[in-house]
N, CA, C and O of each residue as an XYZ file, in Angstrom:
716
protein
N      16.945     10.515      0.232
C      16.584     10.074     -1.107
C      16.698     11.268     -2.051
O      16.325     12.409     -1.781
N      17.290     10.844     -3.252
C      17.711     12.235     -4.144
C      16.828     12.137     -5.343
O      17.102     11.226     -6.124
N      15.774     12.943     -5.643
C      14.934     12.578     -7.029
C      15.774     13.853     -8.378
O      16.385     14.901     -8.170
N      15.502     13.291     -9.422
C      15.683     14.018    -10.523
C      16.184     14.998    -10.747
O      17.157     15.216    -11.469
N      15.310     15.984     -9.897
C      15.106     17.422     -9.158
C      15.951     18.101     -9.141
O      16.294     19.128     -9.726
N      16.638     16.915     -7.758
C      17.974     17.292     -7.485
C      18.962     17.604     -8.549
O      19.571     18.658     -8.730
N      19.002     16.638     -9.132
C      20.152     15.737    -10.235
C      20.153     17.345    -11.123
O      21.119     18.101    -11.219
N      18.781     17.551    -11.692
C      18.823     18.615    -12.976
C      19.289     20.053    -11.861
O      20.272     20.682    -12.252
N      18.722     20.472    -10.745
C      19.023     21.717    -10.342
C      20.603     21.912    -10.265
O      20.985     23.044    -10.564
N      21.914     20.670     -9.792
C      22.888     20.537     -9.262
C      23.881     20.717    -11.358
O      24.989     20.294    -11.689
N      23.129     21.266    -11.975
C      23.687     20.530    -13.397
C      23.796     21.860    -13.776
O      23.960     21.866    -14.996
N      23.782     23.484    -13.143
C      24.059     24.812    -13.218
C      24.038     25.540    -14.779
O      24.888     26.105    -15.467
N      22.347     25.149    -14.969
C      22.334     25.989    -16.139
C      21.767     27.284    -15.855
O      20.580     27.607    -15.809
N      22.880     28.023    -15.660
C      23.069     29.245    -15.400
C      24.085     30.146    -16.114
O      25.251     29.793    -16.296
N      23.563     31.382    -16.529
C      24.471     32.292    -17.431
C      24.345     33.597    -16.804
O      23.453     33.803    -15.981
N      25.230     34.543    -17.160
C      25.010     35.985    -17.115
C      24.841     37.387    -18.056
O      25.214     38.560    -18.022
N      23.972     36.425    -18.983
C      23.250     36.932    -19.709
C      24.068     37.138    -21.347
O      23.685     37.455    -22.473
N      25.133     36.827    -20.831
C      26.288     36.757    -22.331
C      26.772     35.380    -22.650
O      27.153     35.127    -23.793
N      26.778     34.522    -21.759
C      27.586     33.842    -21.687
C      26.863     32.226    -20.928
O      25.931     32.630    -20.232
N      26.906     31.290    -20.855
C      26.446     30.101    -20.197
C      27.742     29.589    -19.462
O      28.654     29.107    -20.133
N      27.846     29.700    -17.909
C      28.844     29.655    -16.915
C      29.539     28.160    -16.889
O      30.553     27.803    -16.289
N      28.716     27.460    -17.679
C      29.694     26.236    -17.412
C      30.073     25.597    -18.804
O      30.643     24.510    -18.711
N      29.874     26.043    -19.985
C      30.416     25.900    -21.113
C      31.248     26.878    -21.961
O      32.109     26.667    -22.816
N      30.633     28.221    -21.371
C      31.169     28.985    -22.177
C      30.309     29.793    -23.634
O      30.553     30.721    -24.406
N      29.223     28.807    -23.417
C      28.866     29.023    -25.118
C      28.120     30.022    -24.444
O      27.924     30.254    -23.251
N      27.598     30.781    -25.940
C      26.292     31.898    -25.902
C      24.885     31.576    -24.866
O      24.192     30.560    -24.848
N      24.741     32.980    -23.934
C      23.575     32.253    -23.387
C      22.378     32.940    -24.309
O      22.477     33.818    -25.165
N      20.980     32.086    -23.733
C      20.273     31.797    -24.578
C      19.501     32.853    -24.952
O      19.332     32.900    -26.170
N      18.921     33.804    -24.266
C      18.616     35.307    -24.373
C      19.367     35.886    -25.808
O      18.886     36.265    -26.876
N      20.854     35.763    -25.285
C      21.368     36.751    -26.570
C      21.123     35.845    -28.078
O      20.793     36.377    -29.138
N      21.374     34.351    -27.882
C      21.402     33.272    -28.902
C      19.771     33.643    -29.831
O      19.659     33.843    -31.040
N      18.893     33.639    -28.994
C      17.295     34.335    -29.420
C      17.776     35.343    -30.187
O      17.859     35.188    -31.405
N      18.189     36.607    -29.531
C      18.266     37.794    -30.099
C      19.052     37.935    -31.196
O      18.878     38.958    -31.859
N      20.314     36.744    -31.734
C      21.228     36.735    -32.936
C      19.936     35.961    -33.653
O      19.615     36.642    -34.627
N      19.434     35.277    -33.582
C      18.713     34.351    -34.084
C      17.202     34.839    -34.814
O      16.489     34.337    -35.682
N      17.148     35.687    -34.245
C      15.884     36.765    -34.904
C      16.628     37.649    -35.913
O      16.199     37.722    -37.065
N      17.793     38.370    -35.511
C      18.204     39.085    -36.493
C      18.270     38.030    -37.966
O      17.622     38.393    -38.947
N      18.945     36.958    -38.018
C      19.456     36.295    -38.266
C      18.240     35.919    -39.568
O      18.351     35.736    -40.780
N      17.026     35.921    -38.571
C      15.844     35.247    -39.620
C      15.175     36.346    -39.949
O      14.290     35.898    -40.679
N      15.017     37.549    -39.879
C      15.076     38.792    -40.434
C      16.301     39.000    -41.704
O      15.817     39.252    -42.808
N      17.209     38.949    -41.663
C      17.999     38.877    -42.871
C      17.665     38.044    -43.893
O      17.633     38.361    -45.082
N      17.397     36.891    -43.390
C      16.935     35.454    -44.002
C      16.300     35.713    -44.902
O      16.393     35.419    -46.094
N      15.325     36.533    -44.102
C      13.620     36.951    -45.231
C      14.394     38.216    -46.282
O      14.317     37.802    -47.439
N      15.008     39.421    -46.245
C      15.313     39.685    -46.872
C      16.228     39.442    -47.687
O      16.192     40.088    -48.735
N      16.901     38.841    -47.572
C      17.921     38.712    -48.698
C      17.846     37.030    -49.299
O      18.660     36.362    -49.937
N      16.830     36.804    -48.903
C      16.116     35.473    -49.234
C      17.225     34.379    -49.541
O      17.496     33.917    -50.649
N      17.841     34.047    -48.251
C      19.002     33.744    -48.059
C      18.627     32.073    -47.231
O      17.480     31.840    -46.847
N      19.654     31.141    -47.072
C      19.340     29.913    -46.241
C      19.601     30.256    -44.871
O      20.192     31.192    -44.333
N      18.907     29.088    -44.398
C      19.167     29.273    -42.738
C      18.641     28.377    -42.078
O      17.440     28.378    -41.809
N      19.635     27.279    -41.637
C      18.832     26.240    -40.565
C      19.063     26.037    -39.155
O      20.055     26.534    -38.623
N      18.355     25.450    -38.604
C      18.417     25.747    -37.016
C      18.387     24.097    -36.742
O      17.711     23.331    -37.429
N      19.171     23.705    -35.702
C      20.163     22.064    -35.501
C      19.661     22.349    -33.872
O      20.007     23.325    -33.207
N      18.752     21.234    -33.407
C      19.277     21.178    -32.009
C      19.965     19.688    -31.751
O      19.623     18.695    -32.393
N      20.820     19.679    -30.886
C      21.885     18.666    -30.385
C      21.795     18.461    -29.123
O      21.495     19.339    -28.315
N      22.072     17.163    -28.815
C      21.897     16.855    -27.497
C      21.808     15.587    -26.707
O      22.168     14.469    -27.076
N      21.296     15.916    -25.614
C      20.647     14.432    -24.955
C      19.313     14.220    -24.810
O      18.584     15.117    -25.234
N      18.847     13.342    -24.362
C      17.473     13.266    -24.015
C      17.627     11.961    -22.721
O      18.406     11.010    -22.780
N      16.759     12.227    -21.726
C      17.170     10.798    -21.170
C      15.351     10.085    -21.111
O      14.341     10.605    -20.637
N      15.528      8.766    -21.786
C      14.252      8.430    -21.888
C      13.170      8.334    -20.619
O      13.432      8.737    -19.486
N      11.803      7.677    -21.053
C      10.784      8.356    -20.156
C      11.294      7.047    -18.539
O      11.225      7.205    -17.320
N      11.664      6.120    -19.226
C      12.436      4.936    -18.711
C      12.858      5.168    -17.416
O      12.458      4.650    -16.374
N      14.179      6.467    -17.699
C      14.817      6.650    -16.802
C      14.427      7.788    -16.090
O      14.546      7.704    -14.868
N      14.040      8.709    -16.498
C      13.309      9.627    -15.690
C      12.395      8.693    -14.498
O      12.659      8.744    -13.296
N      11.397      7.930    -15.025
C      11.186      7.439    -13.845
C      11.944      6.165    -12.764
O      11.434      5.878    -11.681
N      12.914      5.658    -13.159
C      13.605      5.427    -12.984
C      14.487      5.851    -11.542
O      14.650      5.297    -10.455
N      15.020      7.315    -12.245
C      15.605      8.129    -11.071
C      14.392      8.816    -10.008
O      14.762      9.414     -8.998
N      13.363      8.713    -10.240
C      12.654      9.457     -9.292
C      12.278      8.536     -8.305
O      12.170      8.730     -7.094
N      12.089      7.512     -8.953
C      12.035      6.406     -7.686
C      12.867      5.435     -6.674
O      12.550      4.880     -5.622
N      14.156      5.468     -7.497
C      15.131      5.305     -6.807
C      15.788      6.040     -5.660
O      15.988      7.254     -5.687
N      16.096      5.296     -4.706
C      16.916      6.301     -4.026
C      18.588      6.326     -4.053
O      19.277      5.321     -4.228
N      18.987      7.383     -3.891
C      20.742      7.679     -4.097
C      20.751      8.494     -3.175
O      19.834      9.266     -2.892
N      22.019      8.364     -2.512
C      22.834      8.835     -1.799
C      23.197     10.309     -2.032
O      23.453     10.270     -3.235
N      23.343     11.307     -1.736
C      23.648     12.338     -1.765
C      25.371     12.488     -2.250
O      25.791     13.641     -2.346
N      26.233     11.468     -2.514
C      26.931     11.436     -2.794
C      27.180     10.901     -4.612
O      27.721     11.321     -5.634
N      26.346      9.674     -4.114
C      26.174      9.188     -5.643
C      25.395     10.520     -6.317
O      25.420     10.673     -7.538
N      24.837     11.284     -5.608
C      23.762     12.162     -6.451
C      24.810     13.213     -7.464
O      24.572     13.533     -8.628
N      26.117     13.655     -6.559
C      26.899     14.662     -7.000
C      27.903     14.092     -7.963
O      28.474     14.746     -8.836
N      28.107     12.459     -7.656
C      28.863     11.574     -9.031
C      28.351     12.047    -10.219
O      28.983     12.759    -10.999
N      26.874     11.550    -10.422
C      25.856     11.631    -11.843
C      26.577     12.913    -12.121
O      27.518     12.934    -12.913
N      26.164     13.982    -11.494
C      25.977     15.583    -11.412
C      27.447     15.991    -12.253
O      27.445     16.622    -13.310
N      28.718     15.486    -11.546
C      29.796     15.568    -11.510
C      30.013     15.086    -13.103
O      30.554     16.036    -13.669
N      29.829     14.123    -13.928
C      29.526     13.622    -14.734
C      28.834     13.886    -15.706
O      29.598     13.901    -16.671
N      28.094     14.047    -15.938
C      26.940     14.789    -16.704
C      27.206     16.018    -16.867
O      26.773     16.393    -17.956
N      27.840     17.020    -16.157
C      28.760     18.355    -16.383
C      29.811     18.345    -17.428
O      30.054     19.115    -18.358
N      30.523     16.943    -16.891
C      31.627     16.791    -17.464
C      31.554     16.515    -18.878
O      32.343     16.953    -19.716
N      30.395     15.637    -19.136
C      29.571     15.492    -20.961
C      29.365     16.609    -21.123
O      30.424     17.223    -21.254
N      28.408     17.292    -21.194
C      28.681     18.939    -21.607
C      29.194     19.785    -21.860
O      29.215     20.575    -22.804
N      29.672     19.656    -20.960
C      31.292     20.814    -21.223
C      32.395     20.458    -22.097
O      33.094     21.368    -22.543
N      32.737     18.771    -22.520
C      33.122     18.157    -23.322
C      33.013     18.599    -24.535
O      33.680     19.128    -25.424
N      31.327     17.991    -24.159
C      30.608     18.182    -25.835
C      30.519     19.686    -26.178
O      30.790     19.778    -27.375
N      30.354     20.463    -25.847
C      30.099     22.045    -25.972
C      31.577     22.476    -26.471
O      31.977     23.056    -27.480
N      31.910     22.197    -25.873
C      33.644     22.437    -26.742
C      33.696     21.868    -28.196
O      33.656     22.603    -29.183
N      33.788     20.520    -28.258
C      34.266     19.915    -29.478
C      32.776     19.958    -30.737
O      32.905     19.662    -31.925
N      31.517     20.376    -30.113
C      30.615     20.869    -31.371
C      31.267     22.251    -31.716
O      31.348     22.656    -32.876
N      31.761     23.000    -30.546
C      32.099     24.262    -31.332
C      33.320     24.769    -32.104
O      33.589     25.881    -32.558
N      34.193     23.208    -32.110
C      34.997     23.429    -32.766
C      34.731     22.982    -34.001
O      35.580     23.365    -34.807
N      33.968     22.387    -34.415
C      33.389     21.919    -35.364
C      32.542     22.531    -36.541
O      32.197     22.100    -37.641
N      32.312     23.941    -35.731
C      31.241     25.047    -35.946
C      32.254     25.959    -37.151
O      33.458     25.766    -37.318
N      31.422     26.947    -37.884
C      32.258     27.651    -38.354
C      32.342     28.998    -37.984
O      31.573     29.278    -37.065
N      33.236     30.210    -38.528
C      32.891     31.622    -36.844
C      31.603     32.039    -36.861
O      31.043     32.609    -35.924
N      30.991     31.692    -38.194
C      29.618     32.701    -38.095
C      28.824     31.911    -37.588
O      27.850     32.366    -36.989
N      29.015     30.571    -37.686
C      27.484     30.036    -37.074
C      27.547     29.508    -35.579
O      28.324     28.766    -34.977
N      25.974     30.463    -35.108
C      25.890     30.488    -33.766
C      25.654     28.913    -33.123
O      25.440     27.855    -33.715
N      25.788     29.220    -31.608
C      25.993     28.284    -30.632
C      25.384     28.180    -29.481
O      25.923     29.161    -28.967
N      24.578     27.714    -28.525
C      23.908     27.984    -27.276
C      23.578     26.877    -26.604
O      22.766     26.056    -27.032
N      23.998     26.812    -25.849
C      23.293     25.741    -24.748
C      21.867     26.601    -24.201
O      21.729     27.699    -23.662
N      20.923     25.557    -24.610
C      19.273     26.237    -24.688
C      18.724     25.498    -23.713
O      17.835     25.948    -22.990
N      19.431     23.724    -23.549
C      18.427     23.253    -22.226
C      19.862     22.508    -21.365
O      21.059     22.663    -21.605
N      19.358     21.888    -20.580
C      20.535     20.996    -19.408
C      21.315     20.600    -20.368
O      22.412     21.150    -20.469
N      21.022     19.785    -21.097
C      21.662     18.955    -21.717
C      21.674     18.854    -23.190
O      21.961     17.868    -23.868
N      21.217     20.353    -23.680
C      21.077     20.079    -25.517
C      21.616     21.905    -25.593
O      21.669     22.822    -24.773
N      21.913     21.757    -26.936
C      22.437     23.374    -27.513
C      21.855     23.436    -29.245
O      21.904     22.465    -29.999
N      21.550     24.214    -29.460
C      21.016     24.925    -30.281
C      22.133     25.691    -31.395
O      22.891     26.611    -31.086
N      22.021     25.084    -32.699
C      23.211     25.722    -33.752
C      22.143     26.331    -34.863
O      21.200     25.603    -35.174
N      22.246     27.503    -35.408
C      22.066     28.281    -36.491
C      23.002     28.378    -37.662
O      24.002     29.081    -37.511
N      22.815     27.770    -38.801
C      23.807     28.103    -39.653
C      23.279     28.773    -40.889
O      22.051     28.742    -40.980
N      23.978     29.418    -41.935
C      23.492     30.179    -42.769
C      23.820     28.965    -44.245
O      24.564     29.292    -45.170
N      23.201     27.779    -44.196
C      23.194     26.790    -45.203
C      21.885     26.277    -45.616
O      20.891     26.651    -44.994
N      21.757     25.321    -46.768
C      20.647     25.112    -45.993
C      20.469     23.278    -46.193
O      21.562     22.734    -46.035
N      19.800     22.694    -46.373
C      19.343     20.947    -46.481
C      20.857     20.208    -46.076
O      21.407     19.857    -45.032
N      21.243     20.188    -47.806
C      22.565     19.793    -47.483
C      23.561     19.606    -46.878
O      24.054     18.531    -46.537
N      24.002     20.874    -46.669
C      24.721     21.462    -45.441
C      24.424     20.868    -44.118
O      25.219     20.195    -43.463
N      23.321     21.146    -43.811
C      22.970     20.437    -42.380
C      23.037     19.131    -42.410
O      23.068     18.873    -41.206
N      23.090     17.933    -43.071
C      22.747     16.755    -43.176
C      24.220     16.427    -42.706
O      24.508     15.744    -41.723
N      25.249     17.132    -43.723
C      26.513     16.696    -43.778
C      27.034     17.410    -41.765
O      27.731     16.930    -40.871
N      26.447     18.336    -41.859
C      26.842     18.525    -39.685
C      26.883     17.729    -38.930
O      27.715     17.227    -38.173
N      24.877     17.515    -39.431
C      24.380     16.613    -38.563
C      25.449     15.406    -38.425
O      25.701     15.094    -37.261
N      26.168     14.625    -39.520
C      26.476     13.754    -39.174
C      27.443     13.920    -38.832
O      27.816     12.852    -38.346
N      28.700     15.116    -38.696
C      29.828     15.120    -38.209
C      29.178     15.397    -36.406
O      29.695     14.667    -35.561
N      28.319     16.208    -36.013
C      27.561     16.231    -34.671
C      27.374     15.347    -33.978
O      27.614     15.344    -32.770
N      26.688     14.001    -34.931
C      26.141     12.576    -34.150
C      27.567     12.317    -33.835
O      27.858     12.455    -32.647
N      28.749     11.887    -34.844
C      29.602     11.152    -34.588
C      30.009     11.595    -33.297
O      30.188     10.770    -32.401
N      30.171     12.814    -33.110
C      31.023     13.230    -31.683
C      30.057     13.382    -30.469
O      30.624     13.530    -29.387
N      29.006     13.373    -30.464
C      27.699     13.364    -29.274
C      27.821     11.486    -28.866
O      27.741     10.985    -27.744
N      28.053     10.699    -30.326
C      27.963      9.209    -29.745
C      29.378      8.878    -29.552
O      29.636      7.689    -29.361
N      30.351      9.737    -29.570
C      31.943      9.154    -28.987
C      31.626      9.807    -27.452
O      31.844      9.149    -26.435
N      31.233     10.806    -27.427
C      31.170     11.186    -25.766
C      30.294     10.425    -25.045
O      30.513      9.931    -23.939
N      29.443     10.354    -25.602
C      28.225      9.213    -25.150
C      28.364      8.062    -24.323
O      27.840      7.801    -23.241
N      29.658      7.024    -25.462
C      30.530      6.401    -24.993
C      31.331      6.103    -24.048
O      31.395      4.987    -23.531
N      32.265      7.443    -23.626
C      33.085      7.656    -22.624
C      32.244      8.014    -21.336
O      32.932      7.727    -20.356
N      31.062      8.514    -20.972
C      30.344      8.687    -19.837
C      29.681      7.380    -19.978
O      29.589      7.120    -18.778
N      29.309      6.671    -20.396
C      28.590      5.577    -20.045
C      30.073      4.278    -19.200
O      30.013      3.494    -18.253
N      30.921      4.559    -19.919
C      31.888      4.000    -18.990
C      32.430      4.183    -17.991
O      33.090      3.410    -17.297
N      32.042      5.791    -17.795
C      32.475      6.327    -16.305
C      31.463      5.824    -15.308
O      31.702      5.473    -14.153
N      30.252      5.841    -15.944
C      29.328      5.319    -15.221
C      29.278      3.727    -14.353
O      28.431      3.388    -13.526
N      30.477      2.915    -14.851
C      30.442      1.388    -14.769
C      30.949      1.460    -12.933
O      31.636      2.274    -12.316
N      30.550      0.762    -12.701
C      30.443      0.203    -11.413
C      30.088      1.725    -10.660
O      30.899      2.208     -9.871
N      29.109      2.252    -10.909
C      28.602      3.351    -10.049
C      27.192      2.812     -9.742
O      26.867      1.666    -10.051
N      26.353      3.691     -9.113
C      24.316      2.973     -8.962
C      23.811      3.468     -9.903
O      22.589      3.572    -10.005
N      24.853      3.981    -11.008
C      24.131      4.813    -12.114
C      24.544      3.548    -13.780
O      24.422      3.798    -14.979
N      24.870      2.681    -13.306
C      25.548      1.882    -14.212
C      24.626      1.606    -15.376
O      25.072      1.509    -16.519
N      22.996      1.445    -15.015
C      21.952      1.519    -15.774
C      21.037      2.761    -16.188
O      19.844      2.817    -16.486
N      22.029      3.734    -16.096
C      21.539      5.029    -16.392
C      21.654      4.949    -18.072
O      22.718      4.630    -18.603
N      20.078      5.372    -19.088
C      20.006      5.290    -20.003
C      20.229      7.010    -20.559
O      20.120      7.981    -19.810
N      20.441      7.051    -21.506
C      20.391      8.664    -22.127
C      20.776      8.154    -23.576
O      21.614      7.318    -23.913
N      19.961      8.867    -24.277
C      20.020      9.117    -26.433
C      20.688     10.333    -26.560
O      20.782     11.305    -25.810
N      21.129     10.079    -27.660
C      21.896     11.112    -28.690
C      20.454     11.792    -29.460
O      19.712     11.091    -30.148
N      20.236     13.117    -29.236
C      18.951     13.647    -30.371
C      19.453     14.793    -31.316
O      20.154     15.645    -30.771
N      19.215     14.925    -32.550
C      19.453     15.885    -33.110
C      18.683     15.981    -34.108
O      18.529     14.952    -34.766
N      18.031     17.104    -34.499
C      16.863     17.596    -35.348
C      17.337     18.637    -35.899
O      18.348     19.187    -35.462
N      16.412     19.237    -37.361
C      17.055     20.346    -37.891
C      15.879     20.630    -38.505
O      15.007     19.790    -38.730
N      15.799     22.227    -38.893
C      14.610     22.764    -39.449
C      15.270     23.971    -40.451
O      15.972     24.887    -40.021
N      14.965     23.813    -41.617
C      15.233     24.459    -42.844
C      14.244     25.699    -42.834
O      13.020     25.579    -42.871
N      15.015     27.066    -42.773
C      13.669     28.222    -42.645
C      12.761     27.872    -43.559
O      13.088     26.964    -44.324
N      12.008     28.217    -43.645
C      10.523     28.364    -44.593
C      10.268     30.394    -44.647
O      10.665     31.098    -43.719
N       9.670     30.883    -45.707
C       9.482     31.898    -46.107
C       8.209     32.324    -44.778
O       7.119     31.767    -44.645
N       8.661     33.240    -44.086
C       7.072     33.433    -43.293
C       7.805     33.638    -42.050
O       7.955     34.661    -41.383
N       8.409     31.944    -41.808
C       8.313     31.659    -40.664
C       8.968     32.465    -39.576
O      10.065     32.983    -39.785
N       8.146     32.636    -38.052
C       8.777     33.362    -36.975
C       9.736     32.343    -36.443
O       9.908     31.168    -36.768
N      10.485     33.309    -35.279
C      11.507     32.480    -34.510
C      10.671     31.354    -33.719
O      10.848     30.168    -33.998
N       9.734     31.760    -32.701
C       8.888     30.484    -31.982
C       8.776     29.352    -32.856
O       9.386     28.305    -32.635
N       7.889     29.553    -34.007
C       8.119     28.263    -34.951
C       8.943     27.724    -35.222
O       8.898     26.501    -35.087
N      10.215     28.403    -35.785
C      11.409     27.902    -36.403
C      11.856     27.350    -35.231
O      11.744     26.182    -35.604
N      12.391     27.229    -33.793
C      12.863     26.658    -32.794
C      11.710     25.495    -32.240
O      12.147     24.725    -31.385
N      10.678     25.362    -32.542
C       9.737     24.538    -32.032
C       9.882     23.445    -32.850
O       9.655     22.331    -32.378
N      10.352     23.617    -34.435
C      10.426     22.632    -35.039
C      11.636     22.151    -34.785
O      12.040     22.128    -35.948
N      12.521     21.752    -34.161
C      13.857     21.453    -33.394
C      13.110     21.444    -31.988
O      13.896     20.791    -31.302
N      12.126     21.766    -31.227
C      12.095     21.597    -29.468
C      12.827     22.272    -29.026
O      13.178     22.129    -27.855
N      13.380     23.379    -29.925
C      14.136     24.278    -28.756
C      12.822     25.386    -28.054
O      13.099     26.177    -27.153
C-alpha cells in the first residue's frame, strides 16, 4: 500500500543549493537571499515589489483520499512520473513568461514563487497570463490521468500575490502568498 508519503518523497524536491534538480529554476535558499536583497532596495529606493506564488494545491479531499487508498507501487511511480512531468512543464513555460530580472523558484513540490519589481497592476495582468498556462497544463495531466487509479485524482490551480508594504520583512512578505 503506497500513502501520500510516498507519492510527495518520489516527486525530488531537491537542489544543490543553486539550482532545483528537476526544473532548473533557482533553488530556494538563494531565491530567499535575492529576495531580501531585493526588499532591502525596495525600502530604499522606495521602489515596487510583489511577490506571486503559483501552483498546485491538491484538496483536503484528496489528500485523504490517497492516504487511504491503496496503489500499487507501480501506479505509485505513474502519479510520480506525472506530476514531475506538470512541473517541469510548468516551470519552463512560467519562466518564459517571466522577464530577466524577475526572480523564479520552485519553493514547495508543487508551487514556485515569482518576485517582480511592479507593483498591483502589473501583477494582476501576470497573474492572469500565469492562470491561463497553470489551467492549460492542468488540463493535459488530468487527461494523462484517464484510465489510470488516479483518474479521480483532484488538484487546483492557486495563485496569490502580495504588494510590499513599507516595513515589511521577508517572513511576512512570503507568508502573505504561503510561501
Amino acid at each position: 500500500m503506497t500513502r501520500i508519503a510516498d507519492v510527495l518523497l518520489g516527486l525530488n524536491f531537491n537542489n544543490n543549493g543553486e539550482k532545483d534538480l528537476a526544473t532548473g529554476l533557482m533553488a530556494p535558499i538563494r531565491f530567499y537571499e535575492l529576495a531580501q536583497r531585493e526588499l532591502d532596495y525596495t525600502e530604499r529606493m522606495n521602489a515596487n515589489l510583489t511577490m506571486i506564488s503559483v501552483g498546485y494545491v491538491l484538496p483536503k479531499s484528496t489528500l485523504i483520499w490517497l492516504e487511504n487508498a491503496s496503489f500499487s507501487e507501480k501506479d505509485c511511480e505513474f502519479l510520480i512520473s506525472e506530476i514531475l512531468e506538470l512541473i517541469i512543464n510548468v516551470a519552463f513555460k512560467i519562466k518564459q513568461s517571466l522577464r530577466s530580472n524577475e526572480l523564479i523558484s520552485r519553493l514547495g513540490v508543487i508551487s514556485f514563487g515569482i518576485l517582480i519589481r511592479d507593483g498591483a497592476e502589473e501583477a494582476k495582468s501576470l497573474k492572469f497570463r500565469l492562470n491561463m498556462v497553470l489551467d492549460d497544463h492542468l488540463k493535459e495531466f488530468r487527461k494523462s490521468l484517464l484510465g489510470s487509479a488516479f483518474e479521480e485524482f483532484a488538484i487546483e490551480v492557486s495563485i496569490l500575490s502580495s504588494v510590499h508594504e513599507s516595513g515589511m520583512k521577508l517572513l511576512d512578505f512570503l507568508a502573505k502568498v504561503n510561501l
